[in-house]
């Protein structure tokens, strides 16, 4: 008899703390992560109106250093990383030679010749392998730093005030998609003004050994303004309302950035060749002359919730497919993102529905995002 051993799930430095808070844990990309602590709706609304605290230590940090670090990243990724200023960050993608999206990433420029690439947990090894392979011939070193960091996020309108009470760092001068080193509650951190919720907020990269101290300090500092711990479930509904793509749903190797409506991240004007350039130039031409399916928002007229993979229909024909769907706590209705034929993509297009187990439920086509915070 032979048995196949189940791989051990990875646990973050905050695992014991999550369990002590009564979190419902779930397997996410091989990690044991908090799904929720109590009510998903309460956690979602706390981020929209007050603040939420997340453990995102499953994300994959990869450091790229060396005299030709920028040239390597320009070759390996679709964005112009050489133009990223010191202390700034950029949203970008890594693609295959055929233009298919391997992952979407945030790249931080930490020093003159030092960058940190943050990959999705499910793709971290794929991205690491691709960067390592593509580094051949460049005077640069690609290092797996996934075990070097814990990542905490404070998101929501009260997050600047909470963080200001714990740091002397210049948060007022910290722009969106920028990062600076500083101490938070005495813990050395990279403080980044980034997030995945549609709200103002910060992501704090720290040593795993400091994660619990920082979590407890943030919890105490935020208690007076309603900060609560938040799990991955509400993170998903928050990013969905904000129209932010999720790899494996809106993004995949079968889609190019142009298919996903994110062609703007591809910078053909940058110096030198990059992986996928030829295929992406062809994809850009196709998108300009005959748009493929377009990513749109759908808002339910009824109460039934669409899920990924459900067909989108019009006049009895399938015209697209739902990529993400959930009840929206902010709108009070089910919402979805879906790729639909260009002819049915305009906001207000009549006669569009979602096939939910054989029943064609009416949906309104809307522009993304569903929710945009007031500045």
mmCIF file of C-alpha atoms in Angstrom:
data_model
loop_
_atom_site.group_PDB
_atom_site.id
_atom_site.type_symbol
_atom_site.label_atom_id
_atom_site.label_comp_id
_atom_site.label_asym_id
_atom_site.label_seq_id
_atom_site.Cartn_x
_atom_site.Cartn_y
_atom_site.Cartn_z
ATOM 1 C CA UNK A 1 0.000 0.000 0.000
ATOM 2 C CA UNK A 2 1.185 3.486 -0.738
ATOM 3 C CA UNK A 3 -0.156 6.706 0.685
ATOM 4 C CA UNK A 4 0.218 10.223 -0.575
ATOM 5 C CA UNK A 5 1.191 12.622 2.188
ATOM 6 C CA UNK A 6 -0.782 15.850 2.281
ATOM 7 C CA UNK A 7 1.653 18.767 2.212
ATOM 8 C CA UNK A 8 1.773 20.676 5.494
ATOM 9 C CA UNK A 9 -0.025 24.006 5.298
ATOM 10 C CA UNK A 10 2.174 27.012 5.935
ATOM 11 C CA UNK A 11 1.308 29.185 8.920
ATOM 12 C CA UNK A 12 2.050 32.874 9.400
ATOM 13 C CA UNK A 13 3.786 34.293 12.469
ATOM 14 C CA UNK A 14 0.334 35.369 13.699
ATOM 15 C CA UNK A 15 -1.286 31.932 13.481
ATOM 16 C CA UNK A 16 -1.681 31.392 17.243
ATOM 17 C CA UNK A 17 -3.042 34.913 17.665
ATOM 18 C CA UNK A 18 -5.685 34.370 14.952
ATOM 19 C CA UNK A 19 -6.849 31.197 16.680
ATOM 20 C CA UNK A 20 -6.989 32.945 20.046
ATOM 21 C CA UNK A 21 -9.309 35.509 18.424
ATOM 22 C CA UNK A 22 -11.629 32.719 17.257
ATOM 23 C CA UNK A 23 -10.825 33.080 13.576
ATOM 24 C CA UNK A 24 -12.290 30.633 11.083
ATOM 25 C CA UNK A 25 -9.213 29.393 9.244
ATOM 26 C CA UNK A 26 -9.041 28.306 5.614
ATOM 27 C CA UNK A 27 -6.490 26.885 3.179
ATOM 28 C CA UNK A 28 -5.399 29.613 0.802
ATOM 29 C CA UNK A 29 -2.608 28.818 -1.681
ATOM 30 C CA UNK A 30 -1.103 26.343 0.765
ATOM 31 C CA UNK A 31 -1.331 28.712 3.737
ATOM 32 C CA UNK A 32 -3.639 28.417 6.745
ATOM 33 C CA UNK A 33 -5.235 31.874 6.748
ATOM 34 C CA UNK A 34 -8.045 33.618 8.667
ATOM 35 C CA UNK A 35 -11.220 33.655 6.566
ATOM 36 C CA UNK A 36 -13.218 35.675 9.091
ATOM 37 C CA UNK A 37 -13.239 36.422 12.821
ATOM 38 C CA UNK A 38 -16.961 37.064 13.169
ATOM 39 C CA UNK A 39 -19.360 38.600 10.662
ATOM 40 C CA UNK A 40 -17.959 39.093 7.153
ATOM 41 C CA UNK A 41 -20.385 41.972 6.664
ATOM 42 C CA UNK A 42 -19.242 43.703 9.867
ATOM 43 C CA UNK A 43 -15.600 43.307 8.854
ATOM 44 C CA UNK A 44 -16.312 44.689 5.373
ATOM 45 C CA UNK A 45 -18.221 47.714 6.699
ATOM 46 C CA UNK A 46 -15.535 48.407 9.321
ATOM 47 C CA UNK A 47 -12.997 48.867 6.492
ATOM 48 C CA UNK A 48 -15.391 51.096 4.536
ATOM 49 C CA UNK A 49 -16.307 53.312 7.511
ATOM 50 C CA UNK A 50 -13.567 52.899 10.161
ATOM 51 C CA UNK A 51 -10.614 50.517 9.843
ATOM 52 C CA UNK A 52 -9.689 46.866 9.471
ATOM 53 C CA UNK A 53 -6.506 44.969 10.324
ATOM 54 C CA UNK A 54 -5.349 42.156 8.005
ATOM 55 C CA UNK A 55 -2.607 39.526 8.079
ATOM 56 C CA UNK A 56 -1.299 39.235 4.517
ATOM 57 C CA UNK A 57 1.883 37.334 5.319
ATOM 58 C CA UNK A 58 1.079 34.768 2.625
ATOM 59 C CA UNK A 59 2.080 37.222 -0.109
ATOM 60 C CA UNK A 60 5.372 36.455 -1.877
ATOM 61 C CA UNK A 61 8.261 38.900 -1.485
ATOM 62 C CA UNK A 62 11.154 38.591 -3.945
ATOM 63 C CA UNK A 63 14.141 40.944 -3.720
ATOM 64 C CA UNK A 64 16.088 41.915 -6.840
ATOM 65 C CA UNK A 65 19.426 43.655 -6.305
ATOM 66 C CA UNK A 66 22.484 44.596 -8.313
ATOM 67 C CA UNK A 67 23.774 47.117 -10.868
ATOM 68 C CA UNK A 68 21.401 45.782 -13.546
ATOM 69 C CA UNK A 69 18.363 45.113 -11.316
ATOM 70 C CA UNK A 70 16.263 47.709 -13.165
ATOM 71 C CA UNK A 71 17.270 46.344 -16.588
ATOM 72 C CA UNK A 72 16.396 42.808 -15.504
ATOM 73 C CA UNK A 73 12.963 43.874 -14.259
ATOM 74 C CA UNK A 74 12.336 45.881 -17.429
ATOM 75 C CA UNK A 75 13.101 42.747 -19.446
ATOM 76 C CA UNK A 76 11.186 40.339 -17.205
ATOM 77 C CA UNK A 77 8.057 42.451 -16.609
ATOM 78 C CA UNK A 78 5.764 44.445 -18.914
ATOM 79 C CA UNK A 79 6.110 47.753 -17.036
ATOM 80 C CA UNK A 80 8.840 50.390 -17.131
ATOM 81 C CA UNK A 81 10.451 49.633 -13.783
ATOM 82 C CA UNK A 82 13.559 51.706 -14.563
ATOM 83 C CA UNK A 83 11.376 54.834 -14.324
ATOM 84 C CA UNK A 84 10.108 54.049 -10.797
ATOM 85 C CA UNK A 85 11.431 56.676 -8.399
ATOM 86 C CA UNK A 86 13.208 55.874 -5.158
ATOM 87 C CA UNK A 87 10.620 55.042 -2.490
ATOM 88 C CA UNK A 88 7.827 54.598 -5.034
ATOM 89 C CA UNK A 89 5.883 51.517 -6.103
ATOM 90 C CA UNK A 90 4.262 50.386 -9.355
ATOM 91 C CA UNK A 91 1.508 47.964 -10.286
ATOM 92 C CA UNK A 92 2.632 45.748 -13.150
ATOM 93 C CA UNK A 93 2.470 42.235 -14.577
ATOM 94 C CA UNK A 94 4.739 39.386 -15.545
ATOM 95 C CA UNK A 95 3.714 37.617 -18.766
ATOM 96 C CA UNK A 96 4.692 34.530 -20.711
ATOM 97 C CA UNK A 97 6.284 34.786 -24.144
ATOM 98 C CA UNK A 98 2.791 34.317 -25.656
ATOM 99 C CA UNK A 99 1.482 37.326 -23.673
ATOM 100 C CA UNK A 100 -0.503 35.291 -21.127
ATOM 101 C CA UNK A 101 -0.489 36.783 -17.630
ATOM 102 C CA UNK A 102 1.589 34.807 -15.114
ATOM 103 C CA UNK A 103 0.767 37.199 -12.261
ATOM 104 C CA UNK A 104 0.029 40.795 -11.372
ATOM 105 C CA UNK A 105 2.591 42.374 -9.078
ATOM 106 C CA UNK A 106 3.588 45.416 -7.092
ATOM 107 C CA UNK A 107 7.234 46.423 -7.404
ATOM 108 C CA UNK A 108 8.778 48.694 -4.759
ATOM 109 C CA UNK A 109 12.047 50.532 -5.351
ATOM 110 C CA UNK A 110 13.734 50.329 -1.951
ATOM 111 C CA UNK A 111 17.180 51.730 -2.884
ATOM 112 C CA UNK A 112 19.168 52.793 -5.932
ATOM 113 C CA UNK A 113 19.742 49.180 -7.044
ATOM 114 C CA UNK A 114 17.292 47.284 -4.812
ATOM 115 C CA UNK A 115 13.710 46.356 -5.650
ATOM 116 C CA UNK A 116 11.087 44.249 -3.918
ATOM 117 C CA UNK A 117 8.609 42.369 -6.104
ATOM 118 C CA UNK A 118 5.421 41.311 -4.296
ATOM 119 C CA UNK A 119 3.612 38.398 -5.952
ATOM 120 C CA UNK A 120 0.296 36.734 -5.163
ATOM 121 C CA UNK A 121 0.643 33.798 -2.773
ATOM 122 C CA UNK A 122 -0.633 31.293 -5.338
ATOM 123 C CA UNK A 123 1.942 32.429 -7.926
ATOM 124 C CA UNK A 124 4.956 33.304 -5.769
ATOM 125 C CA UNK A 125 6.994 30.263 -6.800
ATOM 126 C CA UNK A 126 6.085 30.702 -10.477
ATOM 127 C CA UNK A 127 7.181 34.345 -10.360
ATOM 128 C CA UNK A 128 10.380 33.492 -8.480
ATOM 129 C CA UNK A 129 11.254 30.798 -11.033
ATOM 130 C CA UNK A 130 10.506 33.103 -13.978
ATOM 131 C CA UNK A 131 12.571 35.989 -12.580
ATOM 132 C CA UNK A 132 15.455 33.635 -11.790
ATOM 133 C CA UNK A 133 15.378 32.196 -15.312
ATOM 134 C CA UNK A 134 15.106 35.636 -16.917
ATOM 135 C CA UNK A 135 18.002 37.009 -14.826
ATOM 136 C CA UNK A 136 20.514 35.053 -16.921
ATOM 137 C CA UNK A 137 22.974 37.520 -18.424
ATOM 138 C CA UNK A 138 22.088 40.398 -16.099
ATOM 139 C CA UNK A 139 24.335 41.650 -13.285
ATOM 140 C CA UNK A 140 21.564 41.192 -10.726
ATOM 141 C CA UNK A 141 20.564 38.746 -8.001
ATOM 142 C CA UNK A 142 17.036 37.380 -7.461
ATOM 143 C CA UNK A 143 16.394 36.332 -3.853
ATOM 144 C CA UNK A 144 13.429 34.518 -2.318
ATOM 145 C CA UNK A 145 12.513 36.645 0.719
ATOM 146 C CA UNK A 146 9.142 35.072 1.528
ATOM 147 C CA UNK A 147 10.370 33.949 4.948
ATOM 148 C CA UNK A 148 11.965 37.314 5.707
ATOM 149 C CA UNK A 149 8.709 39.252 5.966
ATOM 150 C CA UNK A 150 5.375 39.286 7.712
ATOM 151 C CA UNK A 151 2.859 41.643 6.118
ATOM 152 C CA UNK A 152 0.135 43.474 8.040
ATOM 153 C CA UNK A 153 -2.364 45.848 6.449
ATOM 154 C CA UNK A 154 -4.403 48.619 8.081
ATOM 155 C CA UNK A 155 -7.149 49.721 5.703
ATOM 156 C CA UNK A 156 -9.967 52.238 5.990
ATOM 157 C CA UNK A 157 -10.584 55.968 6.575
ATOM 158 C CA UNK A 158 -9.300 55.833 10.169
ATOM 159 C CA UNK A 159 -6.031 54.101 9.211
ATOM 160 C CA UNK A 160 -3.879 57.263 8.863
ATOM 161 C CA UNK A 161 -4.822 58.412 12.354
ATOM 162 C CA UNK A 162 -4.189 54.984 13.850
ATOM 163 C CA UNK A 163 -0.751 54.740 12.273
ATOM 164 C CA UNK A 164 0.191 58.333 13.135
ATOM 165 C CA UNK A 165 -0.275 57.508 16.810
ATOM 166 C CA UNK A 166 2.397 54.800 16.515
ATOM 167 C CA UNK A 167 5.051 56.316 14.224
ATOM 168 C CA UNK A 168 7.061 59.467 13.603
ATOM 169 C CA UNK A 169 7.287 58.653 9.886
ATOM 170 C CA UNK A 170 5.967 61.342 7.538
ATOM 171 C CA UNK A 171 2.627 59.757 6.629
ATOM 172 C CA UNK A 172 1.201 63.038 5.314
ATOM 173 C CA UNK A 173 3.987 63.134 2.728
ATOM 174 C CA UNK A 174 3.572 59.461 1.809
ATOM 175 C CA UNK A 175 1.727 59.303 -1.497
ATOM 176 C CA UNK A 176 -0.415 56.456 -2.819
ATOM 177 C CA UNK A 177 1.871 53.717 -4.209
ATOM 178 C CA UNK A 178 4.888 54.874 -2.227
ATOM 179 C CA UNK A 179 6.796 53.384 0.679
ATOM 180 C CA UNK A 180 9.263 54.544 3.291
ATOM 181 C CA UNK A 181 11.208 52.893 6.086
ATOM 182 C CA UNK A 182 10.170 53.772 9.612
ATOM 183 C CA UNK A 183 9.430 52.421 13.056
ATOM 184 C CA UNK A 184 5.823 51.586 13.940
ATOM 185 C CA UNK A 185 5.267 50.895 17.644
ATOM 186 C CA UNK A 186 9.039 50.497 17.901
ATOM 187 C CA UNK A 187 9.085 47.854 15.151
ATOM 188 C CA UNK A 188 11.243 48.496 12.043
ATOM 189 C CA UNK A 189 8.967 48.438 8.999
ATOM 190 C CA UNK A 190 8.595 49.314 5.362
ATOM 191 C CA UNK A 191 5.464 51.488 5.452
ATOM 192 C CA UNK A 192 3.674 51.377 2.086
ATOM 193 C CA UNK A 193 0.574 53.341 1.133
ATOM 194 C CA UNK A 194 -0.927 50.494 -0.835
ATOM 195 C CA UNK A 195 -3.865 48.139 -0.414
ATOM 196 C CA UNK A 196 -6.504 46.017 -2.073
ATOM 197 C CA UNK A 197 -9.725 47.377 -0.586
ATOM 198 C CA UNK A 198 -10.526 50.601 -2.406
ATOM 199 C CA UNK A 199 -9.832 52.566 0.783
ATOM 200 C CA UNK A 200 -6.904 54.610 2.009
ATOM 201 C CA UNK A 201 -4.560 52.411 3.986
ATOM 202 C CA UNK A 202 -1.119 51.047 4.632
ATOM 203 C CA UNK A 203 0.746 47.778 4.247
ATOM 204 C CA UNK A 204 3.517 47.155 6.783
ATOM 205 C CA UNK A 205 6.370 44.793 5.893
ATOM 206 C CA UNK A 206 8.120 43.652 9.078
ATOM 207 C CA UNK A 207 10.202 40.802 10.446
ATOM 208 C CA UNK A 208 8.027 37.793 11.365
ATOM 209 C CA UNK A 209 9.494 38.019 14.884
ATOM 210 C CA UNK A 210 7.921 41.500 15.263
ATOM 211 C CA UNK A 211 4.531 40.697 13.758
ATOM 212 C CA UNK A 212 2.646 39.907 16.964
ATOM 213 C CA UNK A 213 3.947 42.980 18.800
ATOM 214 C CA UNK A 214 2.861 45.189 15.897
ATOM 215 C CA UNK A 215 -0.567 43.521 15.568
ATOM 216 C CA UNK A 216 -1.288 44.059 19.275
ATOM 217 C CA UNK A 217 -0.114 47.695 19.154
ATOM 218 C CA UNK A 218 -2.301 48.420 16.116
ATOM 219 C CA UNK A 219 -5.265 46.687 17.762
ATOM 220 C CA UNK A 220 -4.878 48.815 20.896
ATOM 221 C CA UNK A 221 -4.339 52.068 18.984
ATOM 222 C CA UNK A 222 -7.339 51.400 16.745
ATOM 223 C CA UNK A 223 -9.793 50.265 19.418
ATOM 224 C CA UNK A 224 -11.089 53.792 20.107
ATOM 225 C CA UNK A 225 -12.005 54.353 16.427
ATOM 226 C CA UNK A 226 -13.525 50.953 15.687
ATOM 227 C CA UNK A 227 -10.677 48.994 14.106
ATOM 228 C CA UNK A 228 -11.346 45.254 14.040
ATOM 229 C CA UNK A 229 -9.421 42.234 12.703
ATOM 230 C CA UNK A 230 -10.505 41.236 9.187
ATOM 231 C CA UNK A 231 -10.172 38.015 7.205
ATOM 232 C CA UNK A 232 -9.726 37.106 3.560
ATOM 233 C CA UNK A 233 -13.469 36.835 2.935
ATOM 234 C CA UNK A 234 -14.153 40.541 3.390
ATOM 235 C CA UNK A 235 -10.937 41.378 1.549
ATOM 236 C CA UNK A 236 -12.500 39.660 -1.465
ATOM 237 C CA UNK A 237 -15.775 41.623 -1.306
ATOM 238 C CA UNK A 238 -13.874 44.878 -0.729
ATOM 239 C CA UNK A 239 -11.656 44.382 -3.801
ATOM 240 C CA UNK A 240 -14.673 43.273 -5.852
ATOM 241 C CA UNK A 241 -16.582 46.480 -5.021
ATOM 242 C CA UNK A 242 -13.440 48.443 -5.940
ATOM 243 C CA UNK A 243 -13.255 46.643 -9.321
ATOM 244 C CA UNK A 244 -9.800 45.220 -8.582
ATOM 245 C CA UNK A 245 -8.843 42.050 -10.475
ATOM 246 C CA UNK A 246 -7.964 38.807 -8.696
ATOM 247 C CA UNK A 247 -5.549 36.352 -10.270
ATOM 248 C CA UNK A 248 -7.324 33.112 -11.173
ATOM 249 C CA UNK A 249 -10.579 35.018 -11.697
ATOM 250 C CA UNK A 250 -10.128 38.163 -13.823
ATOM 251 C CA UNK A 251 -6.504 37.354 -14.737
ATOM 252 C CA UNK A 252 -4.943 34.127 -16.053
ATOM 253 C CA UNK A 253 -2.400 32.736 -18.492
ATOM 254 C CA UNK A 254 -5.165 32.485 -21.114
ATOM 255 C CA UNK A 255 -5.566 36.286 -21.087
ATOM 256 C CA UNK A 256 -3.182 39.081 -22.044
ATOM 257 C CA UNK A 257 -3.273 42.411 -20.182
ATOM 258 C CA UNK A 258 -5.176 43.816 -23.191
ATOM 259 C CA UNK A 259 -7.833 41.108 -22.921
ATOM 260 C CA UNK A 260 -8.231 42.069 -19.248
ATOM 261 C CA UNK A 261 -8.667 45.769 -20.062
ATOM 262 C CA UNK A 262 -5.319 46.505 -18.410
ATOM 263 C CA UNK A 263 -3.231 47.215 -21.482
ATOM 264 C CA UNK A 264 -2.131 50.466 -19.841
ATOM 265 C CA UNK A 265 0.366 48.532 -17.669
ATOM 266 C CA UNK A 266 2.270 47.394 -20.800
ATOM 267 C CA UNK A 267 4.964 49.961 -21.685
ATOM 268 C CA UNK A 268 6.112 49.408 -25.258
ATOM 269 C CA UNK A 269 8.061 52.686 -25.193
ATOM 270 C CA UNK A 270 10.625 51.477 -22.643
ATOM 271 C CA UNK A 271 14.183 50.721 -23.724
ATOM 272 C CA UNK A 272 15.041 47.232 -24.922
ATOM 273 C CA UNK A 273 13.130 44.036 -25.462
ATOM 274 C CA UNK A 274 10.944 42.372 -22.856
ATOM 275 C CA UNK A 275 9.381 38.945 -22.510
ATOM 276 C CA UNK A 276 6.118 38.819 -24.473
ATOM 277 C CA UNK A 277 6.638 42.056 -26.431
ATOM 278 C CA UNK A 278 5.786 40.606 -29.859
ATOM 279 C CA UNK A 279 2.689 38.781 -28.669
ATOM 280 C CA UNK A 280 1.523 41.813 -26.700
ATOM 281 C CA UNK A 281 1.959 44.148 -29.682
ATOM 282 C CA UNK A 282 -0.304 41.808 -31.662
ATOM 283 C CA UNK A 283 -2.780 41.694 -28.756
ATOM 284 C CA UNK A 284 -2.836 45.499 -28.609
ATOM 285 C CA UNK A 285 -3.638 45.658 -32.335
ATOM 286 C CA UNK A 286 -6.439 43.128 -31.989
ATOM 287 C CA UNK A 287 -7.914 44.991 -29.022
ATOM 288 C CA UNK A 288 -7.876 48.270 -30.974
ATOM 289 C CA UNK A 289 -9.537 46.896 -34.121
ATOM 290 C CA UNK A 290 -11.874 44.251 -32.734
ATOM 291 C CA UNK A 291 -12.206 44.369 -28.960
ATOM 292 C CA UNK A 292 -12.335 40.964 -27.292
ATOM 293 C CA UNK A 293 -14.721 40.407 -24.431
ATOM 294 C CA UNK A 294 -14.741 43.376 -22.075
ATOM 295 C CA UNK A 295 -14.615 43.251 -18.280
ATOM 296 C CA UNK A 296 -17.768 44.880 -16.906
ATOM 297 C CA UNK A 297 -19.676 45.211 -13.671
ATOM 298 C CA UNK A 298 -23.063 43.570 -13.152
ATOM 299 C CA UNK A 299 -25.557 44.561 -10.470
ATOM 300 C CA UNK A 300 -28.432 42.210 -9.634
ATOM 301 C CA UNK A 301 -32.040 43.294 -9.846
ATOM 302 C CA UNK A 302 -32.953 40.351 -7.585
ATOM 303 C CA UNK A 303 -31.304 38.645 -4.622
ATOM 304 C CA UNK A 304 -29.585 35.630 -6.206
ATOM 305 C CA UNK A 305 -25.796 35.732 -6.058
ATOM 306 C CA UNK A 306 -23.737 34.986 -9.197
ATOM 307 C CA UNK A 307 -20.554 32.957 -8.866
ATOM 308 C CA UNK A 308 -17.401 32.586 -10.956
ATOM 309 C CA UNK A 309 -18.046 30.522 -14.063
ATOM 310 C CA UNK A 310 -21.769 31.309 -14.389
ATOM 311 C CA UNK A 311 -22.762 32.187 -17.987
ATOM 312 C CA UNK A 312 -23.846 35.730 -18.852
ATOM 313 C CA UNK A 313 -26.730 35.683 -21.313
ATOM 314 C CA UNK A 314 -28.726 37.970 -23.620
ATOM 315 C CA UNK A 315 -31.525 37.015 -26.027
ATOM 316 C CA UNK A 316 -31.066 33.374 -25.046
ATOM 317 C CA UNK A 317 -27.390 33.385 -26.096
ATOM 318 C CA UNK A 318 -24.302 33.114 -23.939
ATOM 319 C CA UNK A 319 -22.415 36.416 -24.264
ATOM 320 C CA UNK A 320 -19.882 36.064 -21.464
ATOM 321 C CA UNK A 321 -18.916 34.586 -18.140
ATOM 322 C CA UNK A 322 -18.862 35.756 -14.524
ATOM 323 C CA UNK A 323 -15.339 35.921 -13.067
ATOM 324 C CA UNK A 324 -16.190 37.050 -9.500
ATOM 325 C CA UNK A 325 -19.504 37.474 -7.711
ATOM 326 C CA UNK A 326 -20.706 38.153 -4.170
ATOM 327 C CA UNK A 327 -23.283 40.068 -2.140
ATOM 328 C CA UNK A 328 -22.134 43.690 -1.862
ATOM 329 C CA UNK A 329 -22.468 44.990 1.716
ATOM 330 C CA UNK A 330 -22.041 48.581 0.472
ATOM 331 C CA UNK A 331 -24.630 48.412 -2.335
ATOM 332 C CA UNK A 332 -26.931 45.970 -0.546
ATOM 333 C CA UNK A 333 -27.240 43.871 -3.715
ATOM 334 C CA UNK A 334 -25.384 40.986 -5.371
ATOM 335 C CA UNK A 335 -22.665 42.176 -7.773
ATOM 336 C CA UNK A 336 -20.290 40.523 -10.213
ATOM 337 C CA UNK A 337 -17.455 41.176 -12.595
ATOM 338 C CA UNK A 338 -17.743 39.411 -15.941
ATOM 339 C CA UNK A 339 -16.161 39.287 -19.374
ATOM 340 C CA UNK A 340 -18.882 39.952 -21.961
ATOM 341 C CA UNK A 341 -18.957 40.462 -25.717
ATOM 342 C CA UNK A 342 -18.168 44.082 -26.628
ATOM 343 C CA UNK A 343 -21.658 44.540 -28.115
ATOM 344 C CA UNK A 344 -23.173 44.099 -24.639
ATOM 345 C CA UNK A 345 -20.505 45.921 -22.617
ATOM 346 C CA UNK A 346 -21.879 49.470 -22.542
ATOM 347 C CA UNK A 347 -23.322 50.552 -19.169
ATOM 348 C CA UNK A 348 -27.100 50.301 -19.227
ATOM 349 C CA UNK A 349 -27.211 47.658 -21.994
ATOM 350 C CA UNK A 350 -30.683 46.116 -21.803
ATOM 351 C CA UNK A 351 -31.599 42.453 -21.630
ATOM 352 C CA UNK A 352 -28.477 41.100 -19.912
ATOM 353 C CA UNK A 353 -28.816 38.327 -17.349
ATOM 354 C CA UNK A 354 -26.853 35.666 -15.512
ATOM 355 C CA UNK A 355 -27.751 32.003 -15.823
ATOM 356 C CA UNK A 356 -28.001 30.889 -12.197
ATOM 357 C CA UNK A 357 -28.731 27.165 -12.228
ATOM 358 C CA UNK A 358 -30.984 27.395 -15.280
ATOM 359 C CA UNK A 359 -32.783 30.589 -14.322
ATOM 360 C CA UNK A 360 -31.869 33.753 -16.241
ATOM 361 C CA UNK A 361 -31.674 36.428 -13.552
ATOM 362 C CA UNK A 362 -31.746 40.070 -14.770
ATOM 363 C CA UNK A 363 -28.612 42.175 -14.204
ATOM 364 C CA UNK A 364 -27.706 45.777 -14.948
ATOM 365 C CA UNK A 365 -24.422 46.370 -16.808
ATOM 366 C CA UNK A 366 -22.415 49.105 -15.048
ATOM 367 C CA UNK A 367 -18.970 50.650 -15.369
ATOM 368 C CA UNK A 368 -16.307 49.524 -12.915
ATOM 369 C CA UNK A 369 -15.635 50.124 -10.095
ATOM 370 C CA UNK A 370 -18.881 49.607 -8.197
ATOM 371 C CA UNK A 371 -17.506 51.706 -5.329
ATOM 372 C CA UNK A 372 -15.087 54.635 -5.241
ATOM 373 C CA UNK A 373 -14.143 56.331 -2.007
ATOM 374 C CA UNK A 374 -14.467 60.081 -1.611
ATOM 375 C CA UNK A 375 -11.064 61.736 -1.623
#
